[in-house]
Coordinates of C-alpha atoms in Angstrom, one line a residue:
Chain E
M1 CA 50.4 -30.7 104.2
K2 CA 52.6 -27.7 103.3
L3 CA 54.8 -29.8 101.1
R4 CA 51.6 -31.1 99.3
I5 CA 50.4 -27.6 98.7
A6 CA 53.8 -26.4 97.5
L7 CA 54.0 -29.4 95.1
I8 CA 50.5 -28.7 93.7
I9 CA 51.4 -25.0 93.1
F10 CA 54.7 -26.0 91.5
A11 CA 52.7 -28.4 89.3
F12 CA 50.2 -25.8 88.1
I13 CA 53.0 -23.3 87.4
C14 CA 54.8 -25.8 85.2
L15 CA 51.5 -26.8 83.4
I16 CA 50.8 -23.2 82.5
G17 CA 53.9 -22.8 80.3
L18 CA 54.2 -26.1 78.8
S19 CA 55.2 -27.6 75.2
C20 CA 57.1 -30.8 72.7
P21 CA 57.1 -33.0 69.6
A22 CA 55.6 -36.3 70.7
F23 CA 54.7 -38.4 73.7
A24 CA 57.8 -39.1 75.7
E25 CA 56.7 -42.7 76.4
K26 CA 53.7 -45.0 75.7
E27 CA 52.5 -45.4 79.3
I28 CA 49.1 -44.3 80.7
F29 CA 49.6 -43.1 84.2
A30 CA 47.1 -43.6 87.1
P31 CA 46.9 -40.7 89.6
E32 CA 48.5 -42.9 92.3
A33 CA 51.6 -42.8 94.5
E34 CA 52.6 -45.7 96.6
Q35 CA 54.6 -44.7 99.7
G36 CA 58.0 -46.4 100.2
E37 CA 57.8 -48.5 97.0
W38 CA 60.8 -48.7 94.7
E39 CA 60.4 -49.7 91.1
L40 CA 62.6 -50.6 88.1
E41 CA 60.9 -50.1 84.8
N42 CA 61.4 -50.8 81.2
T43 CA 59.1 -49.1 78.6
G44 CA 59.3 -49.6 74.9
V45 CA 57.7 -49.1 71.5
Y46 CA 58.4 -50.6 68.1
D47 CA 56.7 -49.2 65.1
I48 CA 55.7 -51.2 62.0
D49 CA 54.9 -49.3 58.8
P50 CA 55.3 -49.8 55.0
H51 CA 57.0 -46.4 54.7
K52 CA 60.7 -46.6 55.3
D53 CA 60.8 -43.4 57.4
K54 CA 58.2 -44.7 59.8
N55 CA 59.2 -48.3 60.0
A56 CA 61.3 -49.9 62.9
V57 CA 61.3 -46.7 64.9
Q58 CA 62.1 -47.8 68.4
E59 CA 62.1 -46.0 71.8
Y60 CA 63.1 -47.4 75.1
H61 CA 63.0 -46.0 78.7
E62 CA 64.9 -47.5 81.6
A63 CA 63.8 -46.0 84.9
V64 CA 64.2 -46.2 88.7
G65 CA 61.2 -44.8 90.7
Y66 CA 60.4 -44.3 94.3
G67 CA 57.2 -43.5 96.3
V68 CA 58.3 -40.6 98.5
N69 CA 55.0 -40.5 100.4
S70 CA 51.4 -41.3 99.8
F71 CA 50.9 -38.5 97.2
W72 CA 54.3 -38.1 95.4
H73 CA 56.0 -40.6 93.2
T74 CA 59.3 -39.7 91.5
E75 CA 61.3 -41.4 88.8
L76 CA 64.6 -40.9 87.0
E77 CA 64.7 -42.3 83.5
L78 CA 67.1 -42.8 80.6
E79 CA 65.6 -42.6 77.1
T80 CA 67.2 -44.4 74.1
E81 CA 65.8 -44.5 70.6
T82 CA 66.6 -45.6 67.1
Q83 CA 65.6 -43.8 64.0
P84 CA 65.7 -45.3 60.5
T85 CA 68.4 -44.0 58.2
D86 CA 68.7 -43.9 54.4
D87 CA 70.6 -47.2 54.2
A88 CA 67.9 -48.8 56.4
I89 CA 70.4 -49.4 59.2
T90 CA 69.1 -47.8 62.4
S91 CA 71.2 -45.7 64.6
F92 CA 70.7 -46.4 68.3
Q93 CA 71.5 -43.8 71.0
A94 CA 70.7 -42.4 74.4
T95 CA 68.9 -39.2 73.7
H96 CA 67.4 -37.8 77.0
M97 CA 67.6 -38.1 80.8
E98 CA 64.1 -37.5 82.3
W99 CA 62.9 -36.7 85.7
E100 CA 59.2 -37.6 86.2
N101 CA 56.9 -36.9 89.0
I102 CA 53.3 -38.1 89.8
L103 CA 51.3 -36.2 92.3
Q104 CA 48.2 -37.9 93.7
L105 CA 45.8 -35.0 94.5
A106 CA 43.3 -36.9 96.6
P107 CA 43.0 -40.4 98.2
K108 CA 41.6 -42.9 95.8
G109 CA 37.9 -43.1 95.9
E110 CA 37.3 -40.0 98.0
Y111 CA 35.8 -38.1 95.1
W112 CA 33.8 -39.2 92.0
L113 CA 36.9 -38.8 89.9
D114 CA 40.4 -39.5 91.2
P115 CA 42.7 -36.6 90.2
G116 CA 46.5 -36.4 89.7
L117 CA 49.2 -34.5 87.9
Y118 CA 52.3 -35.7 86.0
L119 CA 55.2 -33.4 85.6
A120 CA 58.5 -34.2 83.8
Y121 CA 61.5 -32.6 82.5
E122 CA 63.6 -34.2 79.7
A123 CA 67.2 -33.1 79.6
P124 CA 69.0 -33.7 76.2
L125 CA 72.1 -35.9 76.1
I126 CA 72.9 -35.0 72.5
N127 CA 74.0 -31.5 71.4
K128 CA 71.4 -31.2 68.6
Q129 CA 68.5 -32.2 70.8
V130 CA 66.4 -29.8 73.0
G131 CA 65.0 -30.2 76.5
Q132 CA 61.3 -30.4 77.1
F133 CA 58.8 -30.0 79.9
E134 CA 55.8 -32.3 79.9
G135 CA 52.7 -32.0 82.0
K136 CA 49.7 -34.3 82.2
I137 CA 46.4 -34.1 84.0
L138 CA 45.6 -37.6 85.3
L139 CA 42.0 -38.8 85.9
E140 CA 40.8 -42.1 86.9
K141 CA 37.3 -43.6 87.4
D142 CA 36.4 -47.1 88.6
I143 CA 33.0 -48.3 87.4
E144 CA 32.5 -51.7 89.0
K145 CA 35.2 -54.0 87.5
F146 CA 36.2 -51.5 84.8
T147 CA 39.1 -49.1 85.5
N148 CA 39.1 -46.0 83.2
I149 CA 42.1 -43.6 83.0
L150 CA 42.4 -40.4 81.0
N151 CA 45.7 -38.5 80.6
I152 CA 45.6 -35.1 79.0
S153 CA 49.1 -34.0 78.0
F154 CA 50.9 -30.8 77.3
N155 CA 54.5 -30.6 76.1
K156 CA 56.9 -27.7 75.5
E157 CA 60.4 -27.7 74.2
V158 CA 63.0 -25.5 75.9
G159 CA 66.5 -24.3 75.0
G160 CA 68.1 -23.1 71.8
G161 CA 66.3 -24.2 68.6
A162 CA 63.2 -25.2 70.6
D163 CA 59.8 -25.3 68.8
P164 CA 57.8 -22.3 70.2
H165 CA 54.5 -24.1 70.1
T166 CA 52.9 -26.1 72.8
D167 CA 51.9 -29.6 71.8
G168 CA 49.1 -31.7 73.3
G169 CA 47.5 -35.0 73.3
I170 CA 45.1 -37.4 74.9
S171 CA 45.5 -41.0 76.0
W172 CA 42.7 -43.2 77.3
S173 CA 42.7 -46.7 78.9
T174 CA 39.8 -48.9 79.9
R175 CA 40.6 -52.2 81.4
Y176 CA 38.5 -55.0 82.9
R177 CA 39.8 -56.3 86.2
L178 CA 39.3 -60.0 85.3
S179 CA 42.0 -61.3 87.7
R180 CA 45.1 -59.9 89.3
Y181 CA 47.2 -61.7 86.8
F182 CA 45.3 -60.8 83.6
E183 CA 43.3 -57.6 82.8
P184 CA 42.3 -57.2 79.2
G185 CA 41.7 -53.6 78.0
V186 CA 41.9 -51.1 75.2
E187 CA 43.9 -48.0 74.8
Y188 CA 43.5 -44.9 72.6
W189 CA 46.3 -42.5 71.9
N190 CA 46.0 -39.1 70.2
D191 CA 48.9 -36.7 69.6
F192 CA 47.3 -33.6 68.1
S193 CA 50.7 -31.8 67.8
A194 CA 50.8 -28.0 68.2
I195 CA 47.6 -26.9 70.0
S196 CA 47.5 -23.6 68.1
H197 CA 47.6 -25.2 64.6
Q198 CA 44.5 -27.3 64.8
L199 CA 45.7 -29.9 62.3
D200 CA 43.3 -32.2 60.3
Y201 CA 42.5 -35.6 61.6
N202 CA 45.0 -37.3 59.3
Q203 CA 47.8 -34.9 60.2
Q204 CA 47.4 -35.9 63.8
S205 CA 48.5 -39.2 65.2
H206 CA 45.6 -41.5 66.3
Q207 CA 46.1 -45.0 67.5
V208 CA 43.9 -47.6 69.1
G209 CA 44.3 -51.2 70.1
P210 CA 44.1 -54.0 72.6
C211 CA 46.3 -54.1 75.7
F212 CA 46.8 -56.5 78.5
Y213 CA 47.8 -55.8 82.1
G214 CA 48.6 -57.9 85.1
H215 CA 50.8 -58.8 88.0
L216 CA 53.1 -61.8 88.0
M217 CA 55.4 -63.5 90.5
G218 CA 54.6 -61.2 93.3
H219 CA 56.6 -58.2 92.1
L220 CA 56.3 -57.9 88.3
N221 CA 53.7 -55.7 86.6
Y222 CA 53.2 -55.9 82.9
D223 CA 51.3 -53.8 80.3
I224 CA 51.6 -55.0 76.7
G225 CA 49.6 -53.9 73.7
Y226 CA 49.4 -53.5 70.0
L227 CA 48.1 -50.2 68.7
F228 CA 46.7 -49.8 65.2
G229 CA 47.3 -46.5 63.4
I230 CA 43.9 -45.0 62.4
S231 CA 45.2 -41.8 60.8
D232 CA 47.9 -41.1 58.2
A233 CA 50.3 -39.6 60.7
A234 CA 50.4 -42.6 62.9
P235 CA 52.5 -45.7 62.1
R236 CA 50.4 -48.6 60.7
G237 CA 51.1 -50.6 63.9
E238 CA 53.0 -50.3 67.1
V239 CA 54.0 -52.8 69.7
K240 CA 54.2 -51.2 73.2
W241 CA 55.1 -52.5 76.6
V242 CA 55.8 -51.5 80.2
L243 CA 57.5 -54.0 82.5
E244 CA 57.8 -52.9 86.1
Y245 CA 59.5 -54.6 89.0
E246 CA 58.3 -53.4 92.4
F247 CA 60.1 -53.9 95.7
Chain Y
M1 CA 1.3 -49.8 134.8
A2 CA 1.3 -50.8 131.2
V3 CA 1.6 -47.1 130.1
R4 CA 4.6 -46.6 132.4
L5 CA 6.2 -49.8 131.0
V6 CA 5.8 -48.5 127.5
V7 CA 7.3 -45.1 128.4
Y8 CA 10.3 -46.8 130.0
L9 CA 10.7 -49.0 126.9
V10 CA 10.5 -46.0 124.6
L11 CA 12.9 -44.1 126.7
G12 CA 15.3 -47.0 126.9
V13 CA 15.2 -47.5 123.1
C14 CA 15.8 -43.7 122.6
V15 CA 18.8 -43.8 124.9
W16 CA 20.4 -47.0 123.8
L17 CA 19.6 -47.0 120.1
P18 CA 22.0 -44.2 119.2
V19 CA 24.7 -45.7 121.4
V20 CA 24.3 -49.1 119.8
C21 CA 24.2 -47.6 116.3
W22 CA 27.2 -45.4 117.0
S23 CA 29.3 -48.2 118.4
Q24 CA 28.3 -50.5 115.5
T25 CA 29.2 -47.9 113.0
Q26 CA 32.5 -47.3 114.6
Q27 CA 33.3 -51.0 114.8
A28 CA 32.0 -51.7 111.3
N29 CA 34.3 -49.0 109.7
T30 CA 37.5 -49.9 111.4
I31 CA 40.0 -52.6 110.6
I32 CA 42.8 -53.1 113.1
I33 CA 46.1 -54.6 112.2
K34 CA 47.8 -56.2 115.2
D35 CA 50.5 -58.9 115.2
H36 CA 50.2 -58.7 111.4
Q37 CA 46.6 -60.0 111.5
F38 CA 43.4 -58.2 110.6
D39 CA 40.7 -57.7 113.2
P40 CA 37.9 -58.3 112.3
L41 CA 38.6 -61.0 109.7
Q42 CA 35.2 -60.3 108.2
L43 CA 33.7 -56.8 108.0
T44 CA 30.1 -56.4 107.0
V45 CA 29.1 -53.2 105.4
P46 CA 26.0 -51.8 103.7
A47 CA 25.9 -52.3 99.9
G48 CA 25.2 -49.3 97.7
Q49 CA 26.9 -46.8 99.9
K50 CA 30.1 -44.9 99.8
L51 CA 32.2 -46.0 102.8
K52 CA 35.1 -44.6 104.8
I53 CA 37.1 -47.4 106.4
T54 CA 39.8 -46.6 109.0
V55 CA 42.8 -49.0 108.9
D56 CA 44.5 -48.8 112.2
N57 CA 48.0 -50.4 112.2
Q58 CA 48.8 -51.1 115.9
D59 CA 52.0 -52.9 115.0
P60 CA 55.3 -51.0 115.1
T61 CA 56.1 -52.0 111.5
D62 CA 54.6 -50.7 108.2
E63 CA 51.9 -52.7 106.4
E64 CA 50.1 -52.4 103.1
F65 CA 46.4 -52.8 102.8
E66 CA 45.8 -54.3 99.4
S67 CA 42.7 -55.5 97.6
F68 CA 42.3 -56.5 93.9
D69 CA 38.5 -56.7 94.3
L70 CA 38.3 -53.2 95.6
D71 CA 41.2 -51.8 93.5
R72 CA 43.0 -50.4 96.6
E73 CA 46.7 -50.4 97.6
Q74 CA 47.6 -48.2 100.5
V75 CA 50.6 -48.2 102.9
V76 CA 49.8 -47.7 106.6
E77 CA 52.9 -46.8 108.6
G78 CA 53.5 -48.6 112.0
G79 CA 51.4 -47.1 114.8
K80 CA 49.4 -45.0 112.4
K81 CA 45.9 -45.0 110.7
I82 CA 44.8 -44.4 107.2
I83 CA 41.4 -43.9 105.6
V84 CA 40.4 -46.1 102.7
Y85 CA 37.4 -44.9 100.6
I86 CA 35.4 -47.6 99.0
G87 CA 32.1 -48.2 97.3
P88 CA 29.3 -48.0 96.6
L89 CA 29.6 -51.8 96.5
K90 CA 27.3 -54.3 95.0
P91 CA 26.3 -57.1 97.4
G92 CA 29.0 -59.6 97.6
K93 CA 32.4 -60.5 99.1
Y94 CA 35.5 -58.5 98.6
G95 CA 38.9 -59.9 99.7
Y96 CA 41.8 -57.9 100.9
W97 CA 45.3 -58.8 102.3
A98 CA 48.3 -57.4 104.0
D99 CA 50.9 -57.1 101.2
Y100 CA 53.9 -57.2 103.5
H101 CA 52.6 -60.3 105.3
K102 CA 50.6 -62.1 102.7
S103 CA 49.3 -64.8 105.0
S104 CA 47.0 -62.1 106.6
T105 CA 43.8 -61.8 104.7
G106 CA 40.3 -60.5 105.4
T107 CA 37.0 -60.1 103.7
I108 CA 34.5 -57.2 103.4
I109 CA 30.9 -58.4 103.0
A110 CA 28.5 -56.0 101.4
K111 CA 24.9 -56.6 102.1

């Protein structure tokens, strides 16, 4: 219990001073931790856009996670990404090492809304990059066979050359629990950039699209989707996926 | 005589009804895991109410209470108990299983 209280206090302290440029990864987190469970995870995005500077942008995360107890899940993650260059040949490199933590603040179903927190620190692997803290408020509500999850994100860069502003965003997922193997759903992603700037709609990134979730072969979870850009700042299309092997 | 009989009946009901209700409530809200099997295999619960179910793992090994229908997945350590909050449920059948010993299954029936 003392550990739980200490973690929650730590979480709130981190959330207060948060900041960062974009979402670290395209995954919507449920406020859940599964005790004793290991997981290997691959997360990725691939952007499609007629503009050369936004086309073929890719980002991958390879992670190892563990459920320390019934309210704390921790994960170590390597982030690699490609950025388009002038000659259209993308450079591909490992950019960050990330430590993620999910805190489940109440047993599922005890309250009307299931609450949780996500806290992460990304350490740069490249000299020109900066580190960043990321915090999210995780909320989940089951309504009959529909599972609804809302993540409210705050990001802050740290280190020399860091952007002084705190960025924020919202991501939403609604899925229909059709079967254990196949759950159709929809996701909405909004990155409203620096909270203090209050950018116009088209200067913010807004994406929405169909996603499919499920459980295969006993240990494999998938989450695959296609997001349509619905504002100028977003890529026209984005393929996203999360593959997770639990054991 | 008739009056005395009625009084005895009323007193009997007053004494036994809470005991019966209490024991039924206790039984209805507990699922025991023993020898990797659920007991009871079918648990009848009231529909339309929020429920608190105790899962009591009497085995020395860990187990996971899992249900796709109820959207629940919780580990219960060997020799320990957990509380699973469910509902309000619509009338119907809701399956669950022991994830570490998948042959063990059970059903919650909401009426």
